[in-house]
Amino acid sequence: MSEAPRLIDADLHNSLADPKDLLPFLPKVWHQQWLEDGFGLGGKSWTPVGVLRRDAVPENGGKPASDPQFVLKDHMDRYGIDYAILTGTPYMNAISLCYDPDYGNALASALNDWTVEVWLKASPRYKGSIHVNFSDPPAAVKEIERMASHPDMVQVIMCSAARLPFGQRFYHPIYEAAERNGLPVAVHPGCEGLGPTYPPTPAGYPTRFMEWENILPLTFMAHVNSLVCEGVFEKFPSFKFVAIEGGISWLPHLMWRMDKNYKALRDTTPWLKKLPSEYIKEHILLTTQPIEEPPNPEHLVQIFKMCGAEDIVMFSSDYAHWDNDNPNMALAPFPREMKEKIMAKNAIKLYGLKEKAITG
């Protein structure tokens, strides 16, 4: 019997080496738009210097994390990572924000075919995420159905920037398709405040990247709150939702506040049959990076224990971003049993990765 995985990375940002690499997978009618306008969100990133590590550039050039073999050597083999869940770049996830939904749909299909051909064929240690355009739910459902049969596609991925909270009925066809195919839906930040989205905070636009980065958990709190209160997990009882790169320490506060208000306001959500915190513990998963780092590391362990986070958090490196986490250091203060769950066991349960990949 094969050995069980000991380390799974739930967020590896694989990238195109060159925009032209997508052309073989993209209908010709979109080629010029892709080469001239890319993902078409307009504006600039919140950080003027980018978020990628310069030392993650492959020997043959290209963008960081754009060569599957180099990533295996530079990241996976270096840290003994058994599997990595490929999440693309934040801009790939933000195809849902394209002004033209047909363009967003075309990019979703092209990115999925590129992932299969370039990355999933490179190593069985890579597992893919199905890109969808959530602005067009029927098309997103069609794309899920097209890609779900691929054995190495293990989840659906979308950006966390949105014009409607994710619990609303507009998105339910996507969740129904994901649940029917046994796939979780993951969301990732990166484009809040860009394209047609609203400001990244309820108070408006921040001035600098640091401010934007500090306040990202607000987006995840809003989506988790919406998913629970709108009854998504009663409607889709097997559905799982993964909040990638949104922090963790906000979770106890949100659970406590939701449970308190439910006791007084439950008549407004009559479809809920249990406390909001119970739905969160059963259906929501989070990832570690960027994990909070209090002066006393034990305080973080206590926060995990307060909300049962050790059962719903998965390790993520965020490679190849500048603030990516070394798995040997990220959970150093955690007790062994808790660490083993976060490093692999929770991801094994979610993605069904029960045995290490057989490599030639």
Short mmCIF file of C-alpha atoms in Angstrom, two decimals:
data_model
loop_
_atom_site.label_atom_id
_atom_site.label_comp_id
_atom_site.label_asym_id
_atom_site.label_seq_id
_atom_site.Cartn_x
_atom_site.Cartn_y
_atom_site.Cartn_z
CA MET A 1 0.00 0.00 0.00
CA SER A 2 1.27 3.47 -0.89
CA GLU A 3 2.20 5.88 1.86
CA ALA A 4 -0.23 8.65 2.77
CA PRO A 5 0.81 12.22 1.86
CA ARG A 6 2.46 14.18 4.64
CA LEU A 7 2.48 17.62 3.03
CA ILE A 8 -0.01 19.12 0.58
CA ASP A 9 0.25 22.68 -0.68
CA ALA A 10 -3.24 24.10 -1.21
CA ASP A 11 -2.16 27.22 -3.09
CA LEU A 12 0.57 27.14 -5.74
CA HIS A 13 0.42 29.96 -8.29
CA ASN A 14 1.41 28.44 -11.62
CA SER A 15 1.84 31.02 -14.35
CA LEU A 16 2.08 31.41 -18.11
CA ALA A 17 5.67 31.88 -19.28
CA ASP A 18 4.46 34.19 -22.05
CA PRO A 19 0.97 35.39 -23.04
CA LYS A 20 1.46 33.71 -26.43
CA ASP A 21 1.50 30.34 -24.68
CA LEU A 22 -2.28 30.56 -24.28
CA LEU A 23 -2.98 31.08 -27.98
CA PRO A 24 -3.08 27.37 -28.94
CA PHE A 25 -5.97 26.93 -26.49
CA LEU A 26 -7.87 30.14 -27.25
CA PRO A 27 -10.21 30.60 -30.25
CA LYS A 28 -8.56 32.80 -32.87
CA VAL A 29 -11.26 35.45 -32.64
CA TRP A 30 -9.89 36.38 -29.20
CA HIS A 31 -6.16 36.34 -30.02
CA GLN A 32 -5.72 40.03 -30.70
CA GLN A 33 -7.70 41.06 -27.64
CA TRP A 34 -5.69 38.70 -25.45
CA LEU A 35 -2.31 39.91 -26.74
CA GLU A 36 -3.22 43.60 -26.53
CA ASP A 37 -5.42 43.71 -23.42
CA GLY A 38 -4.73 40.54 -21.45
CA PHE A 39 -7.37 39.94 -18.81
CA GLY A 40 -8.89 43.30 -19.61
CA LEU A 41 -9.43 44.63 -16.10
CA GLY A 42 -7.74 47.97 -16.65
CA GLY A 43 -6.00 49.97 -13.96
CA LYS A 44 -2.89 48.92 -12.07
CA SER A 45 -2.16 46.38 -9.42
CA TRP A 46 -2.22 47.71 -5.87
CA THR A 47 1.52 47.10 -5.58
CA PRO A 48 3.85 48.92 -8.00
CA VAL A 49 6.61 46.32 -7.62
CA GLY A 50 4.56 43.18 -8.14
CA VAL A 51 4.14 40.18 -5.85
CA LEU A 52 6.41 37.57 -7.44
CA ARG A 53 9.74 36.26 -6.19
CA ARG A 54 12.60 37.05 -8.54
CA ASP A 55 14.43 33.84 -7.60
CA ALA A 56 11.51 31.74 -8.86
CA VAL A 57 12.32 32.54 -12.49
CA PRO A 58 13.21 29.31 -14.37
CA GLU A 59 16.73 28.86 -15.75
CA ASN A 60 15.42 29.24 -19.30
CA GLY A 61 13.65 32.51 -18.50
CA GLY A 62 9.97 33.34 -18.42
CA LYS A 63 7.86 34.36 -15.47
CA PRO A 64 8.23 32.98 -11.94
CA ALA A 65 6.46 29.62 -11.47
CA SER A 66 5.94 29.22 -15.22
CA ASP A 67 7.98 26.04 -15.74
CA PRO A 68 6.47 22.87 -14.20
CA GLN A 69 9.81 21.08 -13.95
CA PHE A 70 11.53 24.05 -12.32
CA VAL A 71 8.71 24.35 -9.76
CA LEU A 72 9.08 20.68 -8.92
CA LYS A 73 12.76 21.20 -8.19
CA ASP A 74 12.65 24.67 -6.65
CA HIS A 75 9.61 24.19 -4.45
CA MET A 76 8.07 20.73 -4.32
CA ASP A 77 11.23 18.65 -3.97
CA ARG A 78 12.95 21.21 -1.73
CA TYR A 79 10.26 20.92 0.94
CA GLY A 80 9.02 17.38 0.34
CA ILE A 81 5.59 18.47 -0.89
CA ASP A 82 3.57 15.47 -2.02
CA TYR A 83 0.89 17.40 -3.92
CA ALA A 84 0.28 20.99 -4.93
CA ILE A 85 -3.12 22.41 -5.82
CA LEU A 86 -2.59 24.73 -8.78
CA THR A 87 -4.53 27.98 -8.42
CA GLY A 88 -3.17 30.02 -11.32
CA THR A 89 -2.51 33.72 -10.88
CA PRO A 90 -4.91 36.21 -9.29
CA TYR A 91 -5.60 37.62 -12.75
CA MET A 92 -6.49 34.17 -14.06
CA ASN A 93 -9.03 33.81 -11.27
CA ALA A 94 -10.40 37.27 -12.10
CA ILE A 95 -11.72 36.27 -15.52
CA SER A 96 -15.13 36.60 -13.85
CA LEU A 97 -14.55 40.36 -13.85
CA CYS A 98 -14.08 40.69 -17.62
CA TYR A 99 -16.45 43.30 -19.02
CA ASP A 100 -17.30 40.94 -21.90
CA PRO A 101 -18.64 37.65 -20.46
CA ASP A 102 -17.97 35.80 -23.72
CA TYR A 103 -14.31 36.75 -23.45
CA GLY A 104 -14.25 35.60 -19.82
CA ASN A 105 -15.80 32.27 -20.80
CA ALA A 106 -13.27 31.79 -23.60
CA LEU A 107 -10.39 32.53 -21.24
CA ALA A 108 -11.74 30.05 -18.68
CA SER A 109 -11.79 27.22 -21.20
CA ALA A 110 -8.36 28.13 -22.58
CA LEU A 111 -6.80 28.29 -19.12
CA ASN A 112 -8.26 24.93 -18.18
CA ASP A 113 -6.98 23.26 -21.35
CA TRP A 114 -3.57 24.88 -20.84
CA THR A 115 -3.47 23.63 -17.23
CA VAL A 116 -4.16 20.08 -18.35
CA GLU A 117 -1.71 20.09 -21.25
CA VAL A 118 1.21 21.94 -19.67
CA TRP A 119 0.95 21.25 -15.94
CA LEU A 120 -1.12 18.17 -15.16
CA LYS A 121 0.73 16.15 -17.78
CA ALA A 122 4.05 17.28 -16.31
CA SER A 123 3.65 15.46 -13.00
CA PRO A 124 0.98 13.53 -11.07
CA ARG A 125 1.95 15.65 -8.06
CA TYR A 126 0.10 18.59 -9.59
CA LYS A 127 -3.66 18.86 -9.15
CA GLY A 128 -5.68 21.45 -11.04
CA SER A 129 -8.43 23.96 -10.36
CA ILE A 130 -11.21 24.53 -12.89
CA HIS A 131 -11.38 28.21 -13.83
CA VAL A 132 -14.91 29.50 -14.37
CA ASN A 133 -16.52 32.84 -15.13
CA PHE A 134 -19.00 33.34 -12.29
CA SER A 135 -20.54 36.34 -14.06
CA ASP A 136 -22.19 33.86 -16.43
CA PRO A 137 -23.42 30.95 -14.27
CA PRO A 138 -24.82 28.83 -17.15
CA ALA A 139 -21.46 29.03 -18.92
CA ALA A 140 -19.65 28.28 -15.64
CA VAL A 141 -21.80 25.18 -15.18
CA LYS A 142 -21.02 24.07 -18.72
CA GLU A 143 -17.29 24.48 -18.06
CA ILE A 144 -17.49 22.53 -14.81
CA GLU A 145 -19.25 19.69 -16.64
CA ARG A 146 -16.63 19.78 -19.38
CA MET A 147 -13.66 19.54 -17.02
CA ALA A 148 -14.96 17.66 -13.96
CA SER A 149 -14.28 14.22 -15.43
CA HIS A 150 -10.54 14.90 -15.54
CA PRO A 151 -9.15 12.94 -12.57
CA ASP A 152 -6.58 15.61 -11.69
CA MET A 153 -9.03 18.53 -11.55
CA VAL A 154 -9.93 18.68 -7.86
CA GLN A 155 -11.82 21.94 -7.37
CA VAL A 156 -13.46 24.95 -9.03
CA ILE A 157 -11.75 28.31 -8.56
CA MET A 158 -13.05 31.89 -8.71
CA CYS A 159 -11.82 35.29 -7.57
CA SER A 160 -13.08 36.68 -4.25
CA ALA A 161 -13.72 40.12 -5.76
CA ALA A 162 -17.40 40.22 -6.73
CA ARG A 163 -20.38 42.52 -7.10
CA LEU A 164 -22.69 40.16 -5.20
CA PRO A 165 -21.91 38.18 -2.02
CA PHE A 166 -21.41 34.51 -2.83
CA GLY A 167 -24.43 33.22 -0.92
CA GLN A 168 -26.91 34.85 -3.27
CA ARG A 169 -29.02 32.72 -5.59
CA PHE A 170 -27.31 34.04 -8.69
CA TYR A 171 -24.38 31.68 -7.95
CA HIS A 172 -26.37 28.60 -6.92
CA PRO A 173 -26.21 26.84 -10.31
CA ILE A 174 -22.41 26.85 -9.96
CA TYR A 175 -22.62 25.29 -6.51
CA GLU A 176 -25.12 22.69 -7.67
CA ALA A 177 -22.79 21.63 -10.49
CA ALA A 178 -19.79 21.57 -8.19
CA GLU A 179 -21.58 19.49 -5.57
CA ARG A 180 -22.94 17.09 -8.19
CA ASN A 181 -19.39 16.49 -9.42
CA GLY A 182 -17.89 16.19 -5.95
CA LEU A 183 -15.84 19.37 -6.27
CA PRO A 184 -15.32 22.17 -3.74
CA VAL A 185 -15.39 25.78 -4.89
CA ALA A 186 -12.35 27.86 -3.91
CA VAL A 187 -11.94 31.62 -4.03
CA HIS A 188 -8.73 33.63 -4.09
CA PRO A 189 -8.08 37.39 -3.68
CA GLY A 190 -6.00 39.67 -5.85
CA CYS A 191 -8.26 41.97 -7.87
CA GLU A 192 -10.46 43.62 -5.26
CA GLY A 193 -11.10 47.17 -6.43
CA LEU A 194 -10.13 46.51 -10.06
CA GLY A 195 -12.29 46.18 -13.15
CA PRO A 196 -16.04 46.46 -12.52
CA THR A 197 -15.79 45.61 -8.81
CA TYR A 198 -16.67 47.86 -5.93
CA PRO A 199 -14.04 49.47 -3.66
CA PRO A 200 -12.10 46.83 -1.72
CA THR A 201 -13.39 48.19 1.60
CA PRO A 202 -16.84 49.46 2.66
CA ALA A 203 -15.11 52.74 3.52
CA GLY A 204 -13.74 53.22 0.02
CA TYR A 205 -10.39 52.84 -1.70
CA PRO A 206 -7.15 52.47 0.29
CA THR A 207 -4.10 54.49 -0.70
CA ARG A 208 -1.39 51.83 -0.64
CA PHE A 209 -0.87 48.11 -1.08
CA MET A 210 -0.22 47.61 2.63
CA GLU A 211 -3.66 49.00 3.47
CA TRP A 212 -5.28 46.84 0.79
CA GLU A 213 -3.47 43.73 2.03
CA ASN A 214 -4.34 44.39 5.68
CA ILE A 215 -8.06 44.55 5.08
CA LEU A 216 -8.57 41.58 2.71
CA PRO A 217 -10.25 39.47 5.41
CA LEU A 218 -13.28 41.75 5.15
CA THR A 219 -14.08 40.24 1.76
CA PHE A 220 -13.89 36.69 3.08
CA MET A 221 -15.98 37.50 6.13
CA ALA A 222 -18.68 38.92 3.86
CA HIS A 223 -18.75 35.85 1.62
CA VAL A 224 -18.77 33.32 4.48
CA ASN A 225 -21.52 35.28 6.22
CA SER A 226 -23.55 35.33 3.00
CA LEU A 227 -23.07 31.63 2.23
CA VAL A 228 -24.32 30.61 5.66
CA CYS A 229 -27.16 33.10 6.08
CA GLU A 230 -28.52 32.54 2.56
CA GLY A 231 -28.84 28.83 3.33
CA VAL A 232 -26.40 27.58 0.70
CA PHE A 233 -25.31 24.65 2.87
CA GLU A 234 -28.89 23.58 3.58
CA LYS A 235 -29.64 23.66 -0.14
CA PHE A 236 -26.37 21.90 -1.04
CA PRO A 237 -25.55 19.72 1.99
CA SER A 238 -22.38 18.17 0.50
CA PHE A 239 -20.95 21.42 -0.86
CA LYS A 240 -17.56 22.67 0.40
CA PHE A 241 -16.17 26.20 0.06
CA VAL A 242 -12.46 27.02 0.32
CA ALA A 243 -11.31 30.52 1.28
CA ILE A 244 -7.71 30.80 0.06
CA GLU A 245 -5.29 33.44 1.31
CA GLY A 246 -7.79 35.39 3.39
CA GLY A 247 -6.34 34.91 6.86
CA ILE A 248 -7.73 32.87 9.75
CA SER A 249 -7.86 34.83 13.02
CA TRP A 250 -11.08 36.62 12.03
CA LEU A 251 -12.98 33.34 12.12
CA PRO A 252 -13.77 33.07 15.87
CA HIS A 253 -15.07 36.65 15.91
CA LEU A 254 -17.36 35.98 12.95
CA MET A 255 -18.61 32.68 14.37
CA TRP A 256 -19.43 34.22 17.74
CA ARG A 257 -21.14 37.24 16.24
CA MET A 258 -23.21 35.12 13.82
CA ASP A 259 -24.27 32.69 16.56
CA LYS A 260 -25.26 35.53 18.89
CA ASN A 261 -27.34 37.28 16.25
CA TYR A 262 -28.92 34.03 15.08
CA LYS A 263 -30.42 33.51 18.52
CA ALA A 264 -32.25 36.83 18.28
CA LEU A 265 -32.87 37.04 14.53
CA ARG A 266 -33.44 33.44 13.48
CA ASP A 267 -36.91 34.29 12.16
CA THR A 268 -35.21 36.14 9.29
CA THR A 269 -33.37 32.96 8.24
CA PRO A 270 -35.94 30.21 8.88
CA TRP A 271 -34.11 27.80 6.55
CA LEU A 272 -31.18 27.51 8.98
CA LYS A 273 -31.52 24.44 11.19
CA LYS A 274 -28.42 24.89 13.34
CA LEU A 275 -26.02 27.53 14.56
CA PRO A 276 -24.08 29.41 11.87
CA SER A 277 -20.80 28.27 13.42
CA GLU A 278 -21.80 24.64 12.82
CA TYR A 279 -22.26 25.27 9.10
CA ILE A 280 -18.86 26.94 8.98
CA LYS A 281 -17.14 24.03 10.69
CA GLU A 282 -18.81 21.53 8.35
CA HIS A 283 -18.54 23.34 5.01
CA ILE A 284 -15.88 26.08 5.04
CA LEU A 285 -12.13 25.50 4.74
CA LEU A 286 -9.33 28.05 4.90
CA THR A 287 -5.64 28.07 4.02
CA THR A 288 -2.71 29.14 6.14
CA GLN A 289 -0.88 31.72 4.04
CA PRO A 290 -0.73 34.53 5.03
CA ILE A 291 -0.96 33.13 8.53
CA GLU A 292 -1.11 35.68 11.32
CA GLU A 293 2.04 36.02 13.41
CA PRO A 294 1.31 37.39 16.91
CA PRO A 295 4.25 38.24 19.22
CA ASN A 296 3.34 35.20 21.30
CA PRO A 297 2.90 32.26 18.86
CA GLU A 298 0.86 30.38 21.44
CA HIS A 299 -1.91 32.94 21.01
CA LEU A 300 -2.39 31.78 17.43
CA VAL A 301 -2.66 28.16 18.58
CA GLN A 302 -5.31 29.26 21.06
CA ILE A 303 -7.30 31.02 18.33
CA PHE A 304 -7.27 27.84 16.25
CA LYS A 305 -8.57 25.89 19.22
CA MET A 306 -11.30 28.48 19.87
CA CYS A 307 -13.01 27.80 16.55
CA GLY A 308 -11.88 24.29 15.65
CA ALA A 309 -9.63 25.66 12.92
CA GLU A 310 -7.30 22.68 13.13
CA ASP A 311 -10.00 20.66 11.35
CA ILE A 312 -10.76 23.16 8.55
CA VAL A 313 -7.42 24.82 7.74
CA MET A 314 -5.03 23.52 5.06
CA PHE A 315 -1.40 24.45 4.58
CA SER A 316 -0.65 26.73 1.65
CA SER A 317 2.68 28.18 0.59
CA ASP A 318 1.44 30.87 -1.85
CA TYR A 319 4.50 30.11 -4.02
CA ALA A 320 5.84 32.02 -5.92
CA HIS A 321 4.68 35.22 -4.23
CA TRP A 322 7.16 37.29 -2.27
CA ASP A 323 5.56 36.47 1.09
CA ASN A 324 5.21 32.75 0.47
CA ASP A 325 5.57 30.47 3.50
CA ASN A 326 8.23 27.89 4.21
CA PRO A 327 6.35 24.77 5.41
CA ASN A 328 9.13 24.00 7.87
CA MET A 329 8.52 27.28 9.68
CA ALA A 330 4.87 28.26 9.13
CA LEU A 331 3.43 26.02 11.86
CA ALA A 332 6.44 25.64 14.13
CA PRO A 333 4.60 26.49 17.39
CA PHE A 334 1.68 24.13 16.73
CA PRO A 335 1.23 20.80 18.55
CA ARG A 336 2.11 17.78 16.44
CA GLU A 337 -1.42 16.42 16.01
CA MET A 338 -2.77 19.82 14.98
CA LYS A 339 0.13 20.35 12.61
CA GLU A 340 -0.40 16.99 10.90
CA LYS A 341 -4.04 17.85 10.19
CA ILE A 342 -3.17 21.22 8.70
CA MET A 343 -0.17 20.03 6.71
CA ALA A 344 -1.96 17.17 4.97
CA LYS A 345 -4.89 15.39 6.62
CA ASN A 346 -7.49 18.10 6.02
CA ALA A 347 -6.50 18.36 2.34
CA ILE A 348 -6.48 14.55 2.00
CA LYS A 349 -10.07 14.49 3.23
CA LEU A 350 -11.21 17.34 0.98
CA TYR A 351 -9.46 16.35 -2.24
CA GLY A 352 -9.33 12.58 -1.80
CA LEU A 353 -5.54 12.44 -2.10
CA LYS A 354 -5.14 9.38 0.09
CA GLU A 355 -1.87 8.08 -1.36
CA LYS A 356 1.31 9.69 -2.57
CA ALA A 357 1.61 10.05 -6.31
CA ILE A 358 3.45 7.36 -8.22
CA THR A 359 6.21 9.07 -10.18
CA GLY A 360 8.45 7.53 -12.81
#
